[in-house]
PDB file of C-alpha atoms in Angstrom:
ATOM      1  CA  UNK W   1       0.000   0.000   0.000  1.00  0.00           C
ATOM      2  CA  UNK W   2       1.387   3.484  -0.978  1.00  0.00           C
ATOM      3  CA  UNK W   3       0.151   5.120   2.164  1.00  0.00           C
ATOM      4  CA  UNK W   4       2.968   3.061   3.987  1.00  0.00           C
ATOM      5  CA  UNK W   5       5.995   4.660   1.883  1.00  0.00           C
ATOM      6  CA  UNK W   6       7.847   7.751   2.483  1.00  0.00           C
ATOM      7  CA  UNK W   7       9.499   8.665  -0.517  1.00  0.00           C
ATOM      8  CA  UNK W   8      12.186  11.212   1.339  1.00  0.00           C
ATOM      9  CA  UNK W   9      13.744   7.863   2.383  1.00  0.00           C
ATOM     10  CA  UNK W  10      14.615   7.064  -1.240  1.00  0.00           C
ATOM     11  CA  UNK W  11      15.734   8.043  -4.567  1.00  0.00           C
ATOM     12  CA  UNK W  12      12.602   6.710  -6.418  1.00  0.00           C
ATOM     13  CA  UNK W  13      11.361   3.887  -7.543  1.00  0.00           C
ATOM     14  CA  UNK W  14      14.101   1.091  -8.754  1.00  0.00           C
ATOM     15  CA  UNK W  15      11.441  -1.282 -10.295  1.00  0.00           C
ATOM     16  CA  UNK W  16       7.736  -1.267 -10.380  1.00  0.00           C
ATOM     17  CA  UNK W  17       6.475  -4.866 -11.497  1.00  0.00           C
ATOM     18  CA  UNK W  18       3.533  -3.518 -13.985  1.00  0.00           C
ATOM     19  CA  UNK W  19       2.346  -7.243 -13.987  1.00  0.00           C
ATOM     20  CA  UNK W  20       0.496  -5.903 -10.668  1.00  0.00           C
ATOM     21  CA  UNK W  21      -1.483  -3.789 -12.485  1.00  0.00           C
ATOM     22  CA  UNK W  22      -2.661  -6.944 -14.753  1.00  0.00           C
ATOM     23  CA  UNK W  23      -3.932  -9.385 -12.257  1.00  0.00           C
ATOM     24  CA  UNK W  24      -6.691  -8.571  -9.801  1.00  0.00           C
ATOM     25  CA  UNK W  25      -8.867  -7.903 -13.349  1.00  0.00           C
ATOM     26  CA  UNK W  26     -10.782  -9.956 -15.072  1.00  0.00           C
ATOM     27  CA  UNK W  27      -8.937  -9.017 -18.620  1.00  0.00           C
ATOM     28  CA  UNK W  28      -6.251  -7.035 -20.133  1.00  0.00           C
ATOM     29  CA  UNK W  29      -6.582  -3.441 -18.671  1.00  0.00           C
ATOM     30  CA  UNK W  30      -6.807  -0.930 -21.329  1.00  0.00           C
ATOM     31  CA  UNK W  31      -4.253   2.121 -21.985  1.00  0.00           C
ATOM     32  CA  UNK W  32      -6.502   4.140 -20.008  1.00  0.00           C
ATOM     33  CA  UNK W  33      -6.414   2.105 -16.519  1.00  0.00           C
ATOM     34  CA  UNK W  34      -3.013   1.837 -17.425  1.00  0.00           C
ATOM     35  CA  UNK W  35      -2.195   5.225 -17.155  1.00  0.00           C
ATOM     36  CA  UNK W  36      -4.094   5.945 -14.100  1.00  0.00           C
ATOM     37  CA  UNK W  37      -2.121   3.364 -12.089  1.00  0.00           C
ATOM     38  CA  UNK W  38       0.769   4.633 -13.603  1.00  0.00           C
ATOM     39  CA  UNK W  39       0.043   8.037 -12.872  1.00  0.00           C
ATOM     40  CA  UNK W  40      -0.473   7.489  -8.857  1.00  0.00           C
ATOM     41  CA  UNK W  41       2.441   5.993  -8.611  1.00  0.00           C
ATOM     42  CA  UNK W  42       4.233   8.986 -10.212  1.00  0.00           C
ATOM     43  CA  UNK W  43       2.438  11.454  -8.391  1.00  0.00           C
ATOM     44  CA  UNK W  44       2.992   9.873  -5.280  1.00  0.00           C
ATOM     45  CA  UNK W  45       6.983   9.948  -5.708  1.00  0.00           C
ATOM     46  CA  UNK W  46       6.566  13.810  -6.875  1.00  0.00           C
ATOM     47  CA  UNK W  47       9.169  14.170  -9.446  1.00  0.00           C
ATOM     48  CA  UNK W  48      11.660  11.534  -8.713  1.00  0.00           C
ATOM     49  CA  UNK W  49      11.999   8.947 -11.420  1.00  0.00           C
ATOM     50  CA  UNK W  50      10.114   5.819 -11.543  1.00  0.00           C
ATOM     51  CA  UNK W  51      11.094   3.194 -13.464  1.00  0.00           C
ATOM     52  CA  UNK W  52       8.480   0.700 -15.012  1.00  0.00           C
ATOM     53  CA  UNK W  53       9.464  -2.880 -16.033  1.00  0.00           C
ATOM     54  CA  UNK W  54       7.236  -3.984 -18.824  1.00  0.00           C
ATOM     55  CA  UNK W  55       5.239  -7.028 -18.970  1.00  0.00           C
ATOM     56  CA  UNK W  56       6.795  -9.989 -17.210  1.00  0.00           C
ATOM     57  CA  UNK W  57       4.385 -12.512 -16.867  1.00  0.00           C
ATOM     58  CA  UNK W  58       5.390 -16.600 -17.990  1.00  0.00           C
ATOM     59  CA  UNK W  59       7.042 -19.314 -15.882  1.00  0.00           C
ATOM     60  CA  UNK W  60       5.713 -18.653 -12.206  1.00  0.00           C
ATOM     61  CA  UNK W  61       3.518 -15.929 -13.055  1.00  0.00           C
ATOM     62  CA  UNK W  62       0.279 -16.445 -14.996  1.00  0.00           C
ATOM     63  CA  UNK W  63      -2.312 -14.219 -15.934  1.00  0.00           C
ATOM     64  CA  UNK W  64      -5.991 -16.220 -15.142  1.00  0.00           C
ATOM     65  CA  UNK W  65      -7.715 -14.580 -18.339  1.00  0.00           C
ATOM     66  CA  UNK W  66      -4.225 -15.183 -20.457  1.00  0.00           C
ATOM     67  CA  UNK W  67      -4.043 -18.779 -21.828  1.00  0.00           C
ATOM     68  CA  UNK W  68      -0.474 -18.565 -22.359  1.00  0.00           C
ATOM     69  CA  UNK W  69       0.744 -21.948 -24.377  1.00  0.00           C
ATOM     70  CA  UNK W  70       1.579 -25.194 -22.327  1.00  0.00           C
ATOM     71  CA  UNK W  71       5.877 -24.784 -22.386  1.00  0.00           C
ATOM     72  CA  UNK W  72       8.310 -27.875 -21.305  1.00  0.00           C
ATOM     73  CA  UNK W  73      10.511 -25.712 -19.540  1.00  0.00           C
ATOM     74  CA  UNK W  74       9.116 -22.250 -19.045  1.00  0.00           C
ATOM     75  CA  UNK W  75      11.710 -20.714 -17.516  1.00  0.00           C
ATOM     76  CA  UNK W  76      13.489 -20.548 -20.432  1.00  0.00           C
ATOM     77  CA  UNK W  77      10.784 -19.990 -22.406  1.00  0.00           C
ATOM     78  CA  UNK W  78       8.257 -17.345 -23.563  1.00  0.00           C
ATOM     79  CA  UNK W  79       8.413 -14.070 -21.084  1.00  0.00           C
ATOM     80  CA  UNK W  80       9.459 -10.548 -20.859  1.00  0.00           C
ATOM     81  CA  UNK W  81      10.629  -9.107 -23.600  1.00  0.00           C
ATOM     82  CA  UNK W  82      10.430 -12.287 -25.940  1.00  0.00           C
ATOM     83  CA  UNK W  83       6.558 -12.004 -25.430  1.00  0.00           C
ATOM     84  CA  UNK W  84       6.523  -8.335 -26.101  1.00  0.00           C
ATOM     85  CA  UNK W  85       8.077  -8.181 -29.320  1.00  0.00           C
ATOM     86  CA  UNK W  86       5.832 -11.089 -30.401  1.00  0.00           C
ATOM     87  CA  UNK W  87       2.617  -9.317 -29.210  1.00  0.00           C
ATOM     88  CA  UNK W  88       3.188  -5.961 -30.017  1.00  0.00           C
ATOM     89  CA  UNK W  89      -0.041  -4.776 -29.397  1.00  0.00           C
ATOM     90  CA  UNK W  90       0.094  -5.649 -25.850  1.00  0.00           C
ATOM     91  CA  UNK W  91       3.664  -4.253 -25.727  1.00  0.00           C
ATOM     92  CA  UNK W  92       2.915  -0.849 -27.010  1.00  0.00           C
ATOM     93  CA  UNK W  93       0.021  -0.169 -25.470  1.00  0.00           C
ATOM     94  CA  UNK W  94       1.298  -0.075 -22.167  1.00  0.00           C
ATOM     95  CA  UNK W  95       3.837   1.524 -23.426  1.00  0.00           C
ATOM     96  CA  UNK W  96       1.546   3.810 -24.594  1.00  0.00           C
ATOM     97  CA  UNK W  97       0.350   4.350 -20.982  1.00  0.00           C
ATOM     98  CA  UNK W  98       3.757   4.353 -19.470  1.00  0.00           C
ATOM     99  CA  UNK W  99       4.525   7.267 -21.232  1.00  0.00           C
ATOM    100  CA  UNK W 100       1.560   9.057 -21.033  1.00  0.00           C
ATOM    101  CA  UNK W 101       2.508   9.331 -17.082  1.00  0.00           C
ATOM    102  CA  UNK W 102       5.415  11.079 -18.155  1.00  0.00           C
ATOM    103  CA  UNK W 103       3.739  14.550 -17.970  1.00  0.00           C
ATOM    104  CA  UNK W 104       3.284  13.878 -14.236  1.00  0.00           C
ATOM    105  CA  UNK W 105       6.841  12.955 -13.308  1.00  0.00           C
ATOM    106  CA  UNK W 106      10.120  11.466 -14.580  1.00  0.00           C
ATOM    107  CA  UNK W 107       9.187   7.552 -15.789  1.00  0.00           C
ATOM    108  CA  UNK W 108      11.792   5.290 -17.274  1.00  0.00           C
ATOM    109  CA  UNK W 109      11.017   1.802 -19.355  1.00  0.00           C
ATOM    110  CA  UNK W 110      13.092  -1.320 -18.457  1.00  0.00           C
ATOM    111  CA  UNK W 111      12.736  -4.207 -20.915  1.00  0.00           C
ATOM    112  CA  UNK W 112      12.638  -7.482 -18.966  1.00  0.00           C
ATOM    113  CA  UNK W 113      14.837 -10.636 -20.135  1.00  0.00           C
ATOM    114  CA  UNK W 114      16.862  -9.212 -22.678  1.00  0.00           C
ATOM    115  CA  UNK W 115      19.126 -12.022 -24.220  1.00  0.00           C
ATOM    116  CA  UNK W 116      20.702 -10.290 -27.115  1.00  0.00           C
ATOM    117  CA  UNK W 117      21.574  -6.786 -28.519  1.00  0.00           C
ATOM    118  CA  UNK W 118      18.851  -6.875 -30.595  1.00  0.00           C
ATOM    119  CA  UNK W 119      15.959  -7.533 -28.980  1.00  0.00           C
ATOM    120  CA  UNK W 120      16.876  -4.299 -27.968  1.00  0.00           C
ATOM    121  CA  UNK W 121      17.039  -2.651 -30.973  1.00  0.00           C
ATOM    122  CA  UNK W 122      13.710  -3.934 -32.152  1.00  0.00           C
ATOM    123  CA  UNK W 123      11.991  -2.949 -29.220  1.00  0.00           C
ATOM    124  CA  UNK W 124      13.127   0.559 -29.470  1.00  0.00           C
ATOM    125  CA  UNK W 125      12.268   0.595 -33.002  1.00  0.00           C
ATOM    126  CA  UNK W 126       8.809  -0.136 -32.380  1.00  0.00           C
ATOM    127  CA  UNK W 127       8.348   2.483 -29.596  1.00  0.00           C
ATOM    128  CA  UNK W 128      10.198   5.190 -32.444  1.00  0.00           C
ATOM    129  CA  UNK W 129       7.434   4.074 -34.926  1.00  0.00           C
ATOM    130  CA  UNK W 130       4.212   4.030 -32.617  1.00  0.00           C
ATOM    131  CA  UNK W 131       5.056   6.761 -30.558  1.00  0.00           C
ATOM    132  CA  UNK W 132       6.774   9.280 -32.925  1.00  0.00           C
ATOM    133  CA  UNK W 133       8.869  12.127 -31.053  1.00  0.00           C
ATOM    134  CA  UNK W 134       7.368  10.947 -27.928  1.00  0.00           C
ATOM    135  CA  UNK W 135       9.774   7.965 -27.387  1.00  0.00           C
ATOM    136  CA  UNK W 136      12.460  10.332 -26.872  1.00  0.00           C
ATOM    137  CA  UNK W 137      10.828  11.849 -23.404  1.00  0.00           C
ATOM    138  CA  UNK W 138      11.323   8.506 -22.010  1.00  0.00           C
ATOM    139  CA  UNK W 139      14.822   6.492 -21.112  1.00  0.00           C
ATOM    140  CA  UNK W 140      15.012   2.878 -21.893  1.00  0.00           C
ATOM    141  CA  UNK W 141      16.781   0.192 -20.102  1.00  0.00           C
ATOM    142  CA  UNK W 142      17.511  -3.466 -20.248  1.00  0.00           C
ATOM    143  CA  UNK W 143      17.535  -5.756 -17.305  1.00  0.00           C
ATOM    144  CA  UNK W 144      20.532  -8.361 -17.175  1.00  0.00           C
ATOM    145  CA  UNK W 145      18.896 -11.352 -16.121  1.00  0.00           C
ATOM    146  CA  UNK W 146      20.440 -13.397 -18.151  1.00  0.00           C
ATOM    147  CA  UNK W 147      24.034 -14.964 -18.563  1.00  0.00           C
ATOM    148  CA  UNK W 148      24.118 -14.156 -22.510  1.00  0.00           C
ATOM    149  CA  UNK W 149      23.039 -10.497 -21.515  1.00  0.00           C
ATOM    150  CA  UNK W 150      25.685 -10.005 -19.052  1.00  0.00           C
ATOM    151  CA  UNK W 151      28.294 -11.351 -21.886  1.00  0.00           C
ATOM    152  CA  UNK W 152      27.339  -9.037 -24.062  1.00  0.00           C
ATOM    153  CA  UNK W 153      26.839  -6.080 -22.057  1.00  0.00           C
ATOM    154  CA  UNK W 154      29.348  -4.180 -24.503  1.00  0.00           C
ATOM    155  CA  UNK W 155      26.678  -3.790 -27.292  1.00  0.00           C
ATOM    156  CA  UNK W 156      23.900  -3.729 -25.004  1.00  0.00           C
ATOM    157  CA  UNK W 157      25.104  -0.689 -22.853  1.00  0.00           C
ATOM    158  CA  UNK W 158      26.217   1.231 -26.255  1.00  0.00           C
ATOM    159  CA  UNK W 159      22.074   0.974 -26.639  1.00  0.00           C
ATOM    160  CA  UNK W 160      20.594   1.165 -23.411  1.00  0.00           C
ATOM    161  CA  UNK W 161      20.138   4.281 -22.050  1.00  0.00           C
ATOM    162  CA  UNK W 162      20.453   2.223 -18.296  1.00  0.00           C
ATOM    163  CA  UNK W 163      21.337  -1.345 -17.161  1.00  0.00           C
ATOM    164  CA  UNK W 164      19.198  -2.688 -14.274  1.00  0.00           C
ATOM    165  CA  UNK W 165      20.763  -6.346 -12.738  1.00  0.00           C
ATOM    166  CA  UNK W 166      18.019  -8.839 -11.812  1.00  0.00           C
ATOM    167  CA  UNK W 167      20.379 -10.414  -9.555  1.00  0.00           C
ATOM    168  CA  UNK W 168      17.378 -13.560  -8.447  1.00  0.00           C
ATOM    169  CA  UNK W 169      16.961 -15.046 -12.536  1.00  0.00           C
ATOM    170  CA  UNK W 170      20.638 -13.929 -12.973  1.00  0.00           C
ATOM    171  CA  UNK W 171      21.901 -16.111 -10.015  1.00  0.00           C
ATOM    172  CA  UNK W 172      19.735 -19.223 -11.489  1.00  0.00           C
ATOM    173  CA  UNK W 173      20.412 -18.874 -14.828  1.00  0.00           C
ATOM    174  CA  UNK W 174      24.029 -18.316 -14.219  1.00  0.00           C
ATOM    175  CA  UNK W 175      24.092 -21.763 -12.066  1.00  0.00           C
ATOM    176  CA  UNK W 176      21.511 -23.547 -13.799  1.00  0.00           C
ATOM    177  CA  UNK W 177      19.290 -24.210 -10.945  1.00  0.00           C
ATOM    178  CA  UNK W 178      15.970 -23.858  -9.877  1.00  0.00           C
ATOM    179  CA  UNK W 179      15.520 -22.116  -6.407  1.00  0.00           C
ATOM    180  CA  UNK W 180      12.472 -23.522  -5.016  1.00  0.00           C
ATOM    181  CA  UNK W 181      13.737 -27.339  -6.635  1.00  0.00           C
ATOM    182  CA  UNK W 182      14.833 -28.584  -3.032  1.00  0.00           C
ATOM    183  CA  UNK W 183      16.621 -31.304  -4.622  1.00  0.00           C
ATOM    184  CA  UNK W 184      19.202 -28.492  -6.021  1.00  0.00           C
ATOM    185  CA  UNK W 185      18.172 -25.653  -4.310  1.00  0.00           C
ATOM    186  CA  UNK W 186      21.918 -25.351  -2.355  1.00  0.00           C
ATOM    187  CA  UNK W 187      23.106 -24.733  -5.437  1.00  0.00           C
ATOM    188  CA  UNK W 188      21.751 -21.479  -5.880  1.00  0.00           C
ATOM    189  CA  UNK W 189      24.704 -19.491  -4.377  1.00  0.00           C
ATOM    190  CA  UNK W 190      24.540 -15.457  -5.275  1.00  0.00           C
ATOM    191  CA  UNK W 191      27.639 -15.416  -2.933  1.00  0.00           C
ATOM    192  CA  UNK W 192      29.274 -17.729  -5.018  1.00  0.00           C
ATOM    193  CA  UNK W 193      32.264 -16.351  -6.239  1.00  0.00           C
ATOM    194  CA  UNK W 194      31.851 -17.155  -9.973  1.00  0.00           C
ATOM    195  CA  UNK W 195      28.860 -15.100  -9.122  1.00  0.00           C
ATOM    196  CA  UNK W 196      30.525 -11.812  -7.772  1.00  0.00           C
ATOM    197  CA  UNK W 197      32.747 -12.117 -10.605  1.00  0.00           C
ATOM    198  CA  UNK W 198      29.781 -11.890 -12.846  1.00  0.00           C
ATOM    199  CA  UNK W 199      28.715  -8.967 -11.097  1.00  0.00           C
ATOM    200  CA  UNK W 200      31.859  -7.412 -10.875  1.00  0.00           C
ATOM    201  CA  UNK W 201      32.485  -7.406 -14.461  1.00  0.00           C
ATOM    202  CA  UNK W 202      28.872  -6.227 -15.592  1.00  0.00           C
ATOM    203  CA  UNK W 203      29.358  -3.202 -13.145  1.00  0.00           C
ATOM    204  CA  UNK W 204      32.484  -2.649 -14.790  1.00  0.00           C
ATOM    205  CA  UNK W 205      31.442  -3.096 -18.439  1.00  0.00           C
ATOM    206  CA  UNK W 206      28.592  -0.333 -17.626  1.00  0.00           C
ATOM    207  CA  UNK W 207      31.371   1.940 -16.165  1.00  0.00           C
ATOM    208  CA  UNK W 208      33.356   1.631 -18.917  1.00  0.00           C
ATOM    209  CA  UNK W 209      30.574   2.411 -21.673  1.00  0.00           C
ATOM    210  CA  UNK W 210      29.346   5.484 -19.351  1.00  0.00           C
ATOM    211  CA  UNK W 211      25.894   3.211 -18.688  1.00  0.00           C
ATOM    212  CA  UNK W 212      24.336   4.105 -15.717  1.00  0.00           C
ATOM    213  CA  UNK W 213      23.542   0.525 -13.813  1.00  0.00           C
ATOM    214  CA  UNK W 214      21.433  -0.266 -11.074  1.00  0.00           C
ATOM    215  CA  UNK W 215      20.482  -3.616  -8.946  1.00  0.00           C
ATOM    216  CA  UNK W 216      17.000  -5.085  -8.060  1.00  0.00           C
ATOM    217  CA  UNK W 217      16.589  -8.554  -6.397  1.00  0.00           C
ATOM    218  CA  UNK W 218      17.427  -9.562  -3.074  1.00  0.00           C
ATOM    219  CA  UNK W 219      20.807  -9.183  -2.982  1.00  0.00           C
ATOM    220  CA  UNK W 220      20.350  -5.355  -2.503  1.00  0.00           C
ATOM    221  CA  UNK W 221      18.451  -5.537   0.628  1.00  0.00           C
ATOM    222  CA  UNK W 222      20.687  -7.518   2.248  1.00  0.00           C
ATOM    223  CA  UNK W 223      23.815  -6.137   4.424  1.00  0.00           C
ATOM    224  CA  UNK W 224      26.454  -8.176   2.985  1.00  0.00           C
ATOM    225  CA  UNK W 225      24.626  -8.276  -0.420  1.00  0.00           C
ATOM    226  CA  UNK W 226      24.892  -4.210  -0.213  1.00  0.00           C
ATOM    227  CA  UNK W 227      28.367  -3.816   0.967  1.00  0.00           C
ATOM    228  CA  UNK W 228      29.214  -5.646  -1.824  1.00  0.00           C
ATOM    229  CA  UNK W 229      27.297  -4.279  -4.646  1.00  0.00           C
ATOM    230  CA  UNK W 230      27.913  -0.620  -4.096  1.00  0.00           C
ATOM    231  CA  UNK W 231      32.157  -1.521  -3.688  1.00  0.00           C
ATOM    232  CA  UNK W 232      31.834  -3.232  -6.993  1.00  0.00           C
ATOM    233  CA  UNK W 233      30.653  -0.151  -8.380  1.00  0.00           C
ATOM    234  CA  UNK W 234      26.576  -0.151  -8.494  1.00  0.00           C
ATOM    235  CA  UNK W 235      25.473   3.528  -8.552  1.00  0.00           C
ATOM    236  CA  UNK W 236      21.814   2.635  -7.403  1.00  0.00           C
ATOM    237  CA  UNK W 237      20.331  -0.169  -4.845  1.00  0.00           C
ATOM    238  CA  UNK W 238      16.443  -1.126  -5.560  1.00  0.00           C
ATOM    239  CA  UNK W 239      14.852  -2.936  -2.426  1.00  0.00           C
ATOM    240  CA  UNK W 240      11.819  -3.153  -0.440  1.00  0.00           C
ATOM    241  CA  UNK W 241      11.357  -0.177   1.081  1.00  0.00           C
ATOM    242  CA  UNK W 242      11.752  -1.438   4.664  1.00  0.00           C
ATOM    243  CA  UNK W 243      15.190  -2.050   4.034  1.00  0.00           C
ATOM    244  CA  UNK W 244      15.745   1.380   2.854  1.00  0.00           C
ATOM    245  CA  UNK W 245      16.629   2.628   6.479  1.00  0.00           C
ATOM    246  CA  UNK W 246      18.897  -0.214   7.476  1.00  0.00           C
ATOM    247  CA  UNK W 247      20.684  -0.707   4.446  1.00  0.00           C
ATOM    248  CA  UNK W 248      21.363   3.362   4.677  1.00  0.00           C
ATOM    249  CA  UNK W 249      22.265   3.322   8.296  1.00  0.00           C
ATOM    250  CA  UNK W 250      24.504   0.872   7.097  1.00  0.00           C
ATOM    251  CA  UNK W 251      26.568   2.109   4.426  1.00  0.00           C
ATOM    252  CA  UNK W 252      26.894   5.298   5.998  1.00  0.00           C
ATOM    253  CA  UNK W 253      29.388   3.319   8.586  1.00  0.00           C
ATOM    254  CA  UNK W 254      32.042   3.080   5.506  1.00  0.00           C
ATOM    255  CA  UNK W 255      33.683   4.082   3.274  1.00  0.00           C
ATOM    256  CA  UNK W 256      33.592   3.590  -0.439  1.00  0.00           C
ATOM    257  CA  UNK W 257      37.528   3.023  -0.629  1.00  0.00           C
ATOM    258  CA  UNK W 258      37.017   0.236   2.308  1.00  0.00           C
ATOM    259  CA  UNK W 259      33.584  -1.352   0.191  1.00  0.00           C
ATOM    260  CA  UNK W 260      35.678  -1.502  -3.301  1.00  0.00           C
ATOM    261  CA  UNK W 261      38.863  -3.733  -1.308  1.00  0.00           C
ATOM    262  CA  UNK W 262      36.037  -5.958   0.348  1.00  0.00           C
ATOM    263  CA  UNK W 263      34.517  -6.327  -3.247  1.00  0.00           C
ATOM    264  CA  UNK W 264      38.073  -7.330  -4.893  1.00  0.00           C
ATOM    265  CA  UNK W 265      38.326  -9.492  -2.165  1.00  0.00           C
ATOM    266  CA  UNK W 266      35.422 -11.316  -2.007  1.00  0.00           C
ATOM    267  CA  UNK W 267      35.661 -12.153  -5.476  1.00  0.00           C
ATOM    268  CA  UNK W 268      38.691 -13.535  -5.625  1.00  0.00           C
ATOM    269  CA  UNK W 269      37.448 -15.917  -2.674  1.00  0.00           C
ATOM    270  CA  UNK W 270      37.669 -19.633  -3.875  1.00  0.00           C
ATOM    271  CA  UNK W 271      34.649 -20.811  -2.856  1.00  0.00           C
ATOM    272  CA  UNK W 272      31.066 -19.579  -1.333  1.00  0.00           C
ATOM    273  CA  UNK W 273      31.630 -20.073   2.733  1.00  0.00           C
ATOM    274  CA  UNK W 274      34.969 -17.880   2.430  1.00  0.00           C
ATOM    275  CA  UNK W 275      33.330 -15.196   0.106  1.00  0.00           C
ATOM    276  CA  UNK W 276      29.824 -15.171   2.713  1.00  0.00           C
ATOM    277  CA  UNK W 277      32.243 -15.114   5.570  1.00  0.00           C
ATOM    278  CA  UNK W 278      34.462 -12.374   4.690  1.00  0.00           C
ATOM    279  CA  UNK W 279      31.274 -10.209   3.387  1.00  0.00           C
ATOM    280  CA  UNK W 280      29.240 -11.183   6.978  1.00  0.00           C
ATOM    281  CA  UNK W 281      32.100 -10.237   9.162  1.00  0.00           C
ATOM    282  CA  UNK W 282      31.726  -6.739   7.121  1.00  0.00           C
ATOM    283  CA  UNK W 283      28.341  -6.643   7.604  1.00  0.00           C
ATOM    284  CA  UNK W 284      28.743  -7.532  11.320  1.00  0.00           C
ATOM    285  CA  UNK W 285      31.305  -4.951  11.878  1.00  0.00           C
ATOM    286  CA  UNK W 286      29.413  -2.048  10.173  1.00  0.00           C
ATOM    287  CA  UNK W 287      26.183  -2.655  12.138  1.00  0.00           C
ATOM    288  CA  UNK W 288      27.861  -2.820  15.457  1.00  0.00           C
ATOM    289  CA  UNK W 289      29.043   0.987  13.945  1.00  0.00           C
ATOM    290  CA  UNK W 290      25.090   1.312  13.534  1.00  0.00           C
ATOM    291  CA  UNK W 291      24.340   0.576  17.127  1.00  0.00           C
ATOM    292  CA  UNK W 292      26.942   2.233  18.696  1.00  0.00           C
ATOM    293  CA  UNK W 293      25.271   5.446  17.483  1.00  0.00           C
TER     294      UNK W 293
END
């Protein structure tokens, strides 16, 4: 509920799911509902910038009125962005919408599952040639969810105008594994070295390119998760906003030159209990910082 957030705590919104907006109804919502949902949320954040993830529905989230085809394996299957370029009309109209809240506040489209460069492309082409000049009041990201993505980060931050890391469906794509599979659900390890490495170098690709990047998925909101993030070089942090006040208490107990060692560090760990434990006893040591005050 809206009434619950205090947007002087943060910087704006990091991610609004837009799937939210699709399934308490009883059908596809038209541009018009679109917009007004769209519009409270920008109202409410007065000005700061509010960045809307398209369309991510597929795999463990269904739309009732939406009889999406039976898949094998729909996890690596038919979501985010792929869906969107195949349905346009779907695509563009709440694009439509999306920027149509732009006159209240600063909005900002990120493209779920990008694999590839140019799935990119042709989803910016199709904004350009529905929306005319207004697809140029808008900025348009791609979320690196995806192991291919993260590879090819060079093309993709020459033609994203930001770079958002889901760092949940990056972790499992990156390991293969299924999260909620208890049979190989240990394996899912974002403190895995090979995946701070991963991290490491898509912070630094974005750096290098002038791409501003960003984080959303759990990782964030957590204290070691955090510590490492912003030391690796991630110039934004989207979490739940409860953990907006610890995770700001926290990082205000150190120092960026201190956070970028710990990041070297823990990447160049050899295995997942010596990266967690290095990153925890930073954690640890900040928050007693926290309490002392």
């Amino acid at each position: 509920d809206l009434e619950y957030f205090n947007p002087t705590m943060v910087g704006g919104v990091g991610l609004f799911r837009t799937e939210f907006a699709y399934m308490e109804r009883s059908g596809f919502p038209t541009l018009e509902e679109q917009r007004l949902v769209y519009k409270e949320i920008v109202d409410h954040f007065e000005g700061k910038p509010v960045v809307f993830r398209t369309l991510d529905v597929g795999n463990d989230k269904r739309l009732r009125y939406f009889d999406m085809p039976p898949e094998q394996n729909p996890a690596l299957g038919w979501r985010g962005i792929r869906m969107g370029l195949e349905w346009q009309d779907l695509f563009l109209i709440q694009v439509q919408a999306i920027v149509a809240a732009h006159d209240e506040g600063e909005v900002r489209i990120l493209l779920p599952m990008v694999t590839v460069v140019e799935e990119l492309r042709e989803a910016k082409a199709l904004m350009k040639k529905a929306l005319g000049s207004d697809a140029e009041r808008v900025l348009v990201g791609a979320m690196i969810e995806v192991p291919a993505a993260a590879m090819a980060l060079k093309d993709l931050a020459q033609e994203a105008d930001f770079v958002s890391v889901g760092t949940n469906d990056l972790t499992q794509y990156l390991f293969a594994v299924d999260r909620d599979n208890t049979r190989v659900s240990s394996l899912y390890q974002p403190y895995h070295p090979a995946n701070l490495r991963v991290l490491r170098f898509i912070a630094k690709t974005c750096r290098q390119f002038d791409c501003p990047v960003s984080v959303c998925g759990e990782m964030a909101g957590q204290r070691a998760g955090a510590l490492f993030l912003v030391g690796s070089g991630y110039q934004a942090l989207s979490m739940g906003v409860g953990f907006v006040p610890e995770i700001k208490a926290l990082l205000a107990q150190t120092t960026l030159k201190d956070l970028v060692a710990l990041s070297r560090k823990a990447a160049g760990c050899r295995t997942r209990e010596e990266a967690v434990s290095l990153l925890r006893e930073a954690a640890a040591a900040a928050w007693e910082g926290v309490l002392a005050n």
